[in-house]
mmCIF file of C-alpha atoms in Angstrom:
data_model
loop_
_atom_site.group_PDB
_atom_site.id
_atom_site.type_symbol
_atom_site.label_atom_id
_atom_site.label_comp_id
_atom_site.label_asym_id
_atom_site.label_seq_id
_atom_site.Cartn_x
_atom_site.Cartn_y
_atom_site.Cartn_z
ATOM 1 C CA MET J 1 0.289 0.169 0.127
ATOM 2 C CA MET J 2 1.287 3.443 -0.900
ATOM 3 C CA PHE J 3 0.175 6.794 0.098
ATOM 4 C CA ARG J 4 0.220 9.828 -2.126
ATOM 5 C CA LEU J 5 1.769 12.252 0.267
ATOM 6 C CA LYS J 6 4.256 15.384 0.202
ATOM 7 C CA PRO J 7 7.386 13.953 2.234
ATOM 8 C CA MET J 8 7.237 15.546 5.713
ATOM 9 C CA TYR J 9 10.587 16.463 6.067
ATOM 10 C CA GLU J 10 9.764 19.293 3.626
ATOM 11 C CA VAL J 11 7.580 21.125 5.936
ATOM 12 C CA ARG J 12 10.249 23.222 7.611
ATOM 13 C CA GLY J 13 12.705 22.848 4.573
ATOM 14 C CA ASN J 14 13.675 26.342 3.573
ATOM 15 C CA GLY J 15 14.288 27.763 7.008
ATOM 16 C CA ARG J 16 16.159 24.826 8.208
ATOM 17 C CA TYR J 17 18.620 25.009 5.036
ATOM 18 C CA LEU J 18 19.063 28.695 5.743
ATOM 19 C CA PHE J 19 19.890 28.039 9.472
ATOM 20 C CA LYS J 20 22.555 25.136 8.620
ATOM 21 C CA SER J 21 23.886 27.844 6.128
ATOM 22 C CA LEU J 22 24.269 30.299 9.032
ATOM 23 C CA ARG J 23 25.854 27.914 11.601
ATOM 24 C CA GLY J 24 28.796 27.813 9.378
ATOM 25 C CA THR J 25 31.749 25.464 9.528
ATOM 26 C CA PHE J 26 32.420 26.439 13.572
ATOM 27 C CA LYS J 27 29.495 24.122 14.156
ATOM 28 C CA GLN J 28 30.716 21.452 11.902
ATOM 29 C CA GLN J 29 34.064 21.364 13.625
ATOM 30 C CA GLN J 30 32.281 20.939 17.023
ATOM 31 C CA ASP J 31 30.399 18.017 15.588
ATOM 32 C CA ILE J 32 33.416 16.202 14.176
ATOM 33 C CA GLN J 33 35.479 16.547 17.537
ATOM 34 C CA LEU J 34 32.417 14.644 19.257
ATOM 35 C CA ILE J 35 33.234 11.635 16.779
ATOM 36 C CA GLU J 36 36.277 9.224 18.001
ATOM 37 C CA LYS J 37 39.140 10.245 15.818
ATOM 38 C CA THR J 38 40.046 6.619 15.497
ATOM 39 C CA ARG J 39 36.677 5.411 14.163
ATOM 40 C CA THR J 40 34.285 6.356 11.604
ATOM 41 C CA LEU J 41 30.808 7.901 12.128
ATOM 42 C CA LEU J 42 29.043 5.373 9.741
ATOM 43 C CA THR J 43 29.836 2.471 7.411
ATOM 44 C CA ILE J 44 27.011 2.226 4.486
ATOM 45 C CA PHE J 45 26.814 -0.914 2.573
ATOM 46 C CA THR J 46 24.953 -2.642 -0.248
ATOM 47 C CA THR J 47 25.098 -4.880 -3.208
ATOM 48 C CA TRP J 48 23.895 -5.785 -6.534
ATOM 49 C CA VAL J 49 24.375 -7.236 -9.446
ATOM 50 C CA SER J 50 25.340 -5.541 -12.916
ATOM 51 C CA ASP J 51 22.056 -4.682 -15.156
ATOM 52 C CA LYS J 52 22.352 -2.252 -18.048
ATOM 53 C CA LYS J 53 18.770 -1.470 -17.085
ATOM 54 C CA LYS J 54 19.846 -0.143 -13.806
ATOM 55 C CA TYR J 55 23.266 1.427 -15.096
ATOM 56 C CA VAL J 56 22.064 5.150 -14.417
ATOM 57 C CA CYS J 57 20.496 4.130 -11.031
ATOM 58 C CA ARG J 58 23.482 2.410 -9.667
ATOM 59 C CA ASN J 59 25.935 5.126 -10.725
ATOM 60 C CA ASN J 60 23.781 8.034 -8.956
ATOM 61 C CA THR J 61 23.934 5.329 -5.880
ATOM 62 C CA VAL J 62 27.451 5.438 -6.209
ATOM 63 C CA LYS J 63 28.042 8.968 -6.914
ATOM 64 C CA ASN J 64 25.200 10.415 -4.199
ATOM 65 C CA TRP J 65 26.851 8.224 -1.248
ATOM 66 C CA ASN J 66 30.278 9.602 -2.057
ATOM 67 C CA LEU J 67 28.705 13.102 -1.030
ATOM 68 C CA LEU J 68 28.276 11.460 2.551
ATOM 69 C CA GLN J 69 32.105 11.688 2.681
ATOM 70 C CA GLU J 70 32.422 13.018 6.149
ATOM 71 C CA ASN J 71 33.358 10.530 8.429
ATOM 72 C CA VAL J 72 31.455 7.918 6.325
ATOM 73 C CA GLU J 73 32.602 4.505 4.561
ATOM 74 C CA ARG J 74 30.922 3.050 1.502
ATOM 75 C CA ILE J 75 31.206 -0.622 0.684
ATOM 76 C CA LEU J 76 29.620 -2.576 -2.327
ATOM 77 C CA PHE J 77 29.567 -6.575 -1.815
ATOM 78 C CA THR J 78 30.131 -8.018 -4.835
ATOM 79 C CA ASN J 79 32.104 -11.078 -6.470
ATOM 80 C CA GLU J 80 31.717 -9.178 -10.080
ATOM 81 C CA THR J 81 35.456 -8.620 -11.237
ATOM 82 C CA ASP J 82 34.405 -5.763 -13.710
ATOM 83 C CA LEU J 83 32.202 -4.208 -11.274
ATOM 84 C CA THR J 84 34.525 -4.350 -8.490
ATOM 85 C CA LEU J 85 37.114 -2.312 -10.661
ATOM 86 C CA ARG J 86 34.625 0.179 -11.245
ATOM 87 C CA VAL J 87 33.088 0.923 -8.051
ATOM 88 C CA LYS J 88 36.608 0.903 -6.237
ATOM 89 C CA SER J 89 37.791 3.151 -9.114
ATOM 90 C CA MET J 90 34.957 5.550 -7.750
ATOM 91 C CA GLY J 91 36.201 5.470 -4.253
ATOM 92 C CA TRP J 92 34.370 2.730 -2.570
ATOM 93 C CA LYS J 93 35.438 -0.150 -0.705
ATOM 94 C CA VAL J 94 34.266 -3.682 -2.386
ATOM 95 C CA LEU J 95 34.067 -6.921 -0.248
ATOM 96 C CA PRO J 96 33.150 -10.447 -1.521
ATOM 97 C CA VAL J 97 29.731 -11.896 -0.672
ATOM 98 C CA THR J 98 30.487 -14.734 1.385
ATOM 99 C CA LYS J 99 27.274 -16.254 2.306
ATOM 100 C CA VAL J 100 23.683 -16.478 -0.142
ATOM 101 C CA ALA J 101 20.441 -18.442 0.360
ATOM 102 C CA SER J 102 21.414 -21.560 -1.758
ATOM 103 C CA SER J 103 17.962 -21.706 -3.217
ATOM 104 C CA THR J 104 18.223 -18.079 -4.133
ATOM 105 C CA LYS J 105 21.989 -17.063 -4.607
ATOM 106 C CA VAL J 106 20.931 -13.540 -2.756
ATOM 107 C CA PRO J 107 22.916 -12.272 0.067
ATOM 108 C CA VAL J 108 22.278 -12.607 3.492
ATOM 109 C CA LEU J 109 21.765 -9.453 5.398
ATOM 110 C CA LYS J 110 23.063 -10.710 8.598
ATOM 111 C CA ASP J 111 26.451 -12.045 6.877
ATOM 112 C CA MET J 112 26.771 -8.704 5.337
ATOM 113 C CA PHE J 113 26.405 -6.700 8.365
ATOM 114 C CA TYR J 114 29.026 -9.162 10.062
ATOM 115 C CA SER J 115 31.672 -8.538 7.349
ATOM 116 C CA ALA J 116 31.194 -4.938 7.537
ATOM 117 C CA PHE J 117 31.884 -5.008 11.198
ATOM 118 C CA GLU J 118 34.946 -6.918 10.488
ATOM 119 C CA ALA J 119 36.219 -4.564 7.468
ATOM 120 C CA GLU J 120 35.725 -1.358 9.345
ATOM 121 C CA ASP J 121 35.541 0.162 12.971
ATOM 122 C CA SER J 122 32.854 2.761 13.167
ATOM 123 C CA ILE J 123 30.190 3.734 15.435
ATOM 124 C CA PHE J 124 26.992 2.718 13.435
ATOM 125 C CA TYR J 125 26.653 0.592 10.484
ATOM 126 C CA ALA J 126 23.956 0.613 7.892
ATOM 127 C CA TYR J 127 22.715 -1.384 5.217
ATOM 128 C CA ALA J 128 20.653 0.276 2.396
ATOM 129 C CA ASN J 129 18.842 -1.257 -0.801
ATOM 130 C CA GLY J 130 21.161 -0.449 -3.948
ATOM 131 C CA ASP J 131 18.522 2.108 -5.189
ATOM 132 C CA ASN J 132 18.406 4.028 -2.161
ATOM 133 C CA ILE J 133 19.986 7.751 -2.070
ATOM 134 C CA PHE J 134 20.269 10.217 0.711
ATOM 135 C CA THR J 135 21.044 13.630 1.846
ATOM 136 C CA SER J 136 23.526 14.982 4.333
ATOM 137 C CA ASP J 137 20.392 14.933 6.428
ATOM 138 C CA LEU J 138 21.525 11.423 7.237
ATOM 139 C CA THR J 139 24.581 11.925 8.747
ATOM 140 C CA GLU J 140 23.419 15.025 10.681
ATOM 141 C CA THR J 141 20.687 12.812 12.092
ATOM 142 C CA VAL J 142 23.019 9.932 13.207
ATOM 143 C CA LYS J 143 25.243 12.527 14.771
ATOM 144 C CA ALA J 144 22.216 13.945 16.482
ATOM 145 C CA ILE J 145 21.584 10.398 17.951
ATOM 146 C CA LEU J 146 25.297 9.732 18.896
ATOM 147 C CA LYS J 147 24.916 12.710 21.196
ATOM 148 C CA SER J 148 21.968 11.303 23.018
ATOM 149 C CA LYS J 149 21.555 8.835 25.856
ATOM 150 C CA LEU J 150 20.211 6.498 23.309
ATOM 151 C CA SER J 151 23.424 6.023 21.575
ATOM 152 C CA ASP J 152 24.617 3.930 24.812
ATOM 153 C CA ALA J 153 21.566 1.177 23.701
ATOM 154 C CA ASP J 154 22.980 -2.093 22.484
ATOM 155 C CA ASP J 155 20.199 -2.929 20.429
ATOM 156 C CA LEU J 156 19.419 0.517 19.088
ATOM 157 C CA LEU J 157 18.036 0.540 15.657
ATOM 158 C CA LEU J 158 17.158 3.549 13.273
ATOM 159 C CA ILE J 159 14.745 3.114 10.367
ATOM 160 C CA GLY J 160 12.712 5.230 8.032
ATOM 161 C CA ARG J 161 10.408 5.229 5.337
ATOM 162 C CA ARG J 162 11.584 5.717 2.055
ATOM 163 C CA THR J 163 10.042 8.317 -0.829
ATOM 164 C CA ASP J 164 9.505 6.566 -4.270
ATOM 165 C CA VAL J 165 10.889 9.021 -6.929
ATOM 166 C CA ARG J 166 10.758 7.823 -10.753
ATOM 167 C CA ASN J 167 13.360 8.754 -13.314
ATOM 168 C CA VAL J 168 16.083 10.455 -10.706
ATOM 169 C CA SER J 169 18.687 12.166 -13.144
ATOM 170 C CA THR J 170 22.237 12.295 -12.120
ATOM 171 C CA LYS J 171 22.104 15.847 -11.796
ATOM 172 C CA GLU J 172 19.395 15.659 -8.970
ATOM 173 C CA ALA J 173 21.107 12.823 -7.188
ATOM 174 C CA ILE J 174 24.679 14.638 -6.778
ATOM 175 C CA ASN J 175 22.833 17.738 -5.458
ATOM 176 C CA HIS J 176 21.389 17.408 -2.055
ATOM 177 C CA ASP J 177 19.244 20.414 -2.651
ATOM 178 C CA VAL J 178 17.924 19.595 -5.942
ATOM 179 C CA LEU J 179 17.361 15.859 -4.809
ATOM 180 C CA ARG J 180 15.206 17.462 -1.705
ATOM 181 C CA ASN J 181 13.262 19.543 -4.236
ATOM 182 C CA THR J 182 12.726 16.670 -6.440
ATOM 183 C CA ALA J 183 11.431 14.407 -3.855
ATOM 184 C CA TYR J 184 8.936 16.978 -2.595
ATOM 185 C CA SER J 185 7.694 17.692 -6.100
ATOM 186 C CA ARG J 186 7.312 14.384 -7.656
ATOM 187 C CA GLY J 187 7.855 12.035 -4.909
ATOM 188 C CA SER J 188 5.369 9.815 -3.034
ATOM 189 C CA ILE J 189 6.279 8.527 0.573
ATOM 190 C CA HIS J 190 5.809 4.803 0.819
ATOM 191 C CA SER J 191 3.647 3.522 3.749
ATOM 192 C CA PRO J 192 5.102 3.036 7.132
ATOM 193 C CA TYR J 193 6.191 -0.639 5.874
ATOM 194 C CA GLY J 194 8.321 0.847 3.154
ATOM 195 C CA ILE J 195 11.934 0.688 4.953
ATOM 196 C CA ASP J 196 14.939 0.269 2.742
ATOM 197 C CA TYR J 197 17.737 0.650 5.391
ATOM 198 C CA PHE J 198 18.740 -0.397 8.834
ATOM 199 C CA ILE J 199 21.393 1.280 10.944
ATOM 200 C CA ILE J 200 22.948 -0.734 14.098
ATOM 201 C CA LYS J 201 25.974 -0.596 15.825
ATOM 202 C CA LYS J 202 28.020 -3.969 16.506
ATOM 203 C CA SER J 203 26.242 -4.628 19.484
ATOM 204 C CA TYR J 204 23.127 -5.416 18.032
ATOM 205 C CA PRO J 205 21.676 -8.970 19.108
ATOM 206 C CA PHE J 206 22.183 -10.556 15.673
ATOM 207 C CA LEU J 207 23.021 -13.731 17.025
ATOM 208 C CA GLU J 208 19.940 -15.604 16.439
ATOM 209 C CA PHE J 209 18.568 -13.642 13.606
ATOM 210 C CA PRO J 210 17.644 -16.360 10.696
ATOM 211 C CA ASP J 211 19.399 -16.014 7.576
ATOM 212 C CA LEU J 212 17.078 -13.691 5.512
ATOM 213 C CA VAL J 213 18.070 -12.337 2.339
ATOM 214 C CA ILE J 214 18.163 -8.626 1.229
ATOM 215 C CA GLY J 215 15.841 -6.854 -1.320
ATOM 216 C CA ARG J 216 12.855 -9.575 -0.611
ATOM 217 C CA PRO J 217 9.726 -9.024 1.274
ATOM 218 C CA TYR J 218 9.696 -9.710 5.176
ATOM 219 C CA VAL J 219 13.365 -8.829 5.943
ATOM 220 C CA ASP J 220 12.438 -5.332 6.867
ATOM 221 C CA SER J 221 9.081 -6.037 8.730
ATOM 222 C CA PHE J 222 10.670 -8.931 10.835
ATOM 223 C CA LEU J 223 13.807 -7.210 11.833
ATOM 224 C CA VAL J 224 11.604 -4.302 12.963
ATOM 225 C CA SER J 225 8.943 -6.081 14.350
ATOM 226 C CA GLU J 226 11.337 -7.819 16.473
ATOM 227 C CA ALA J 227 13.046 -4.856 17.642
ATOM 228 C CA VAL J 228 10.018 -3.230 18.739
ATOM 229 C CA ASN J 229 8.935 -6.303 20.507
ATOM 230 C CA ARG J 230 11.868 -6.156 22.459
ATOM 231 C CA LYS J 231 11.626 -4.545 26.115
ATOM 232 C CA PRO J 232 12.349 -1.671 26.675
ATOM 233 C CA GLY J 233 13.044 -1.366 23.224
ATOM 234 C CA HIS J 234 15.273 1.280 21.321
ATOM 235 C CA VAL J 235 14.035 1.818 17.754
ATOM 236 C CA ILE J 236 14.078 5.497 16.221
ATOM 237 C CA ASP J 237 11.942 6.537 12.969
ATOM 238 C CA ILE J 238 14.295 8.914 11.535
ATOM 239 C CA THR J 239 11.759 9.834 8.472
ATOM 240 C CA LEU J 240 11.305 13.382 9.538
ATOM 241 C CA THR J 241 14.503 14.391 9.708
ATOM 242 C CA SER J 242 16.379 12.108 7.008
ATOM 243 C CA LEU J 243 15.386 11.799 3.393
ATOM 244 C CA ALA J 244 15.704 8.275 1.549
ATOM 245 C CA VAL J 245 14.737 8.487 -1.996
ATOM 246 C CA HIS J 246 14.278 5.301 -3.501
ATOM 247 C CA GLN J 247 14.796 5.553 -7.617
ATOM 248 C CA VAL J 248 12.207 3.679 -9.214
ATOM 249 C CA THR J 249 13.344 2.106 -12.510
ATOM 250 C CA LEU J 250 10.449 -0.195 -13.435
ATOM 251 C CA PRO J 251 6.982 0.893 -14.682
ATOM 252 C CA GLY J 252 3.917 0.411 -12.436
ATOM 253 C CA LYS J 253 3.689 -0.909 -9.255
ATOM 254 C CA GLN J 254 6.554 -2.943 -9.826
ATOM 255 C CA GLY J 255 8.641 -0.392 -9.664
ATOM 256 C CA VAL J 256 7.514 0.846 -6.314
ATOM 257 C CA ASN J 257 7.342 -2.746 -4.877
ATOM 258 C CA GLU J 258 10.153 -4.462 -6.708
ATOM 259 C CA GLY J 259 10.984 -7.064 -4.309
ATOM 260 C CA SER J 260 7.519 -8.693 -5.155
ATOM 261 C CA THR J 261 8.470 -8.997 -8.820
ATOM 262 C CA TYR J 262 11.187 -11.811 -8.206
ATOM 263 C CA GLN J 263 10.455 -15.355 -8.363
ATOM 264 C CA ASP J 264 11.962 -16.094 -4.852
ATOM 265 C CA LYS J 265 10.047 -13.336 -3.306
ATOM 266 C CA ASP J 266 8.468 -15.777 -0.772
ATOM 267 C CA PHE J 267 11.984 -16.851 0.504
ATOM 268 C CA ASN J 268 11.764 -14.762 3.614
ATOM 269 C CA PHE J 269 8.286 -15.514 4.499
ATOM 270 C CA ASN J 270 8.709 -19.337 4.004
ATOM 271 C CA LEU J 271 11.926 -19.354 6.176
ATOM 272 C CA LEU J 272 9.835 -17.475 8.900
ATOM 273 C CA LYS J 273 6.735 -19.489 8.911
ATOM 274 C CA SER J 274 7.726 -21.766 12.016
ATOM 275 C CA ARG J 275 8.125 -18.523 13.904
ATOM 276 C CA ASN J 276 4.747 -17.003 13.144
ATOM 277 C CA PRO J 277 5.802 -13.454 13.472
ATOM 278 C CA ASN J 278 3.853 -10.334 14.127
ATOM 279 C CA TYR J 279 4.558 -8.573 10.697
ATOM 280 C CA SER J 280 1.899 -5.719 11.550
ATOM 281 C CA ARG J 281 4.420 -4.548 14.222
ATOM 282 C CA GLY J 282 7.184 -4.325 11.542
ATOM 283 C CA ASN J 283 6.239 -0.572 10.604
ATOM 284 C CA THR J 284 8.131 2.875 11.266
ATOM 285 C CA ASN J 285 5.046 3.864 13.466
ATOM 286 C CA CYS J 286 5.850 1.237 16.050
ATOM 287 C CA ALA J 287 9.126 2.713 16.901
ATOM 288 C CA GLN J 288 9.120 3.807 20.231
ATOM 289 C CA TYR J 289 11.163 6.897 19.427
ATOM 290 C CA PHE J 290 11.311 9.613 16.182
ATOM 291 C CA THR J 291 13.432 12.453 15.193
ATOM 292 C CA LEU J 292 12.139 15.587 14.375
ATOM 293 C CA PHE J 293 13.170 19.465 13.893
ATOM 294 C CA ASP J 294 12.517 21.668 17.079
ATOM 295 C CA THR J 295 11.547 25.185 17.256
ATOM 296 C CA ASN J 296 15.541 25.968 16.997
ATOM 297 C CA MET J 297 15.427 23.730 13.566
ATOM 298 C CA THR J 298 18.076 21.407 15.343
ATOM 299 C CA ILE J 299 17.230 17.650 15.325
ATOM 300 C CA ALA J 300 15.457 16.157 18.518
ATOM 301 C CA ILE J 301 14.564 12.932 19.418
ATOM 302 C CA LYS J 302 11.283 12.317 21.110
ATOM 303 C CA LYS J 303 9.572 9.280 22.818
ATOM 304 C CA ARG J 304 6.178 8.114 21.324
ATOM 305 C CA GLN J 305 3.649 9.151 24.307
ATOM 306 C CA ARG J 306 0.955 7.422 22.657
ATOM 307 C CA THR J 307 -0.064 4.783 19.936
ATOM 308 C CA ILE J 308 -0.272 6.023 16.625
ATOM 309 C CA ASP J 309 -1.138 2.991 14.625
ATOM 310 C CA LYS J 310 -3.362 0.508 16.037
ATOM 311 C CA ARG J 311 -1.206 -2.324 14.168
ATOM 312 C CA CYS J 312 1.527 -1.328 17.134
ATOM 313 C CA ILE J 313 -0.590 -2.605 20.167
#
């Protein structure tokens, strides 16, 4: 289900961006000093296979993620030689895909996280689908959370809804202000189940997490439902302060829900049958916390004081 709405992060857009420019470099330097010098703030990773139809989209992703260069490492998981060379030449690190589901040959999410943990010493680690691009709001939000008491929680999980945008050009992908305007003018924010990225720390309790594969239904709703069921739980919905653009490349509903078009679309569902999970709670509205811009146009973290979605009960 998809709602045709204007992305909510634009409500205070102009004022906020002006405020950011007035803060100047001194504030940025202060933020950087808060991050341990021996560790990067964030390692963000993804995976894909070569596809001529996705060429512009994938190049947009590489170039866009490169703009997140402040204390951010980028990793592509692939076993393709040509793809490895191309992405490395554009400044990314490449790691091999070490574990796939035997019946689908699609990478296992948990093992990608473990490989990223081993490859980079970061405070936070993020998996995002390869069609997703971001703005500097992502790192600003992560830094705000790092300063909060919630950053001490071992099971901290940051999630957010994606905004579906068709035919994203390279010009739009490589300019954060242009991308924000594009998302606002012709984007559709997905339902609360449209979660295409997960941000955690090394301490996240992944030990008993099943071998779910990326890019297929239920990997997101299961991860989130398990996290919100954990007591006290430390899931933060960062939708209001961090734009995540899903580059839609296929026509119609297929493009918006691409994971459901694959022959192995039921892999995760079948793997989880015996657990009988409550998928209805696997949405952003069930997160115990959320971020927003306060009256000073700074990022604040609030605890949900009431249930905004009956499915979360």
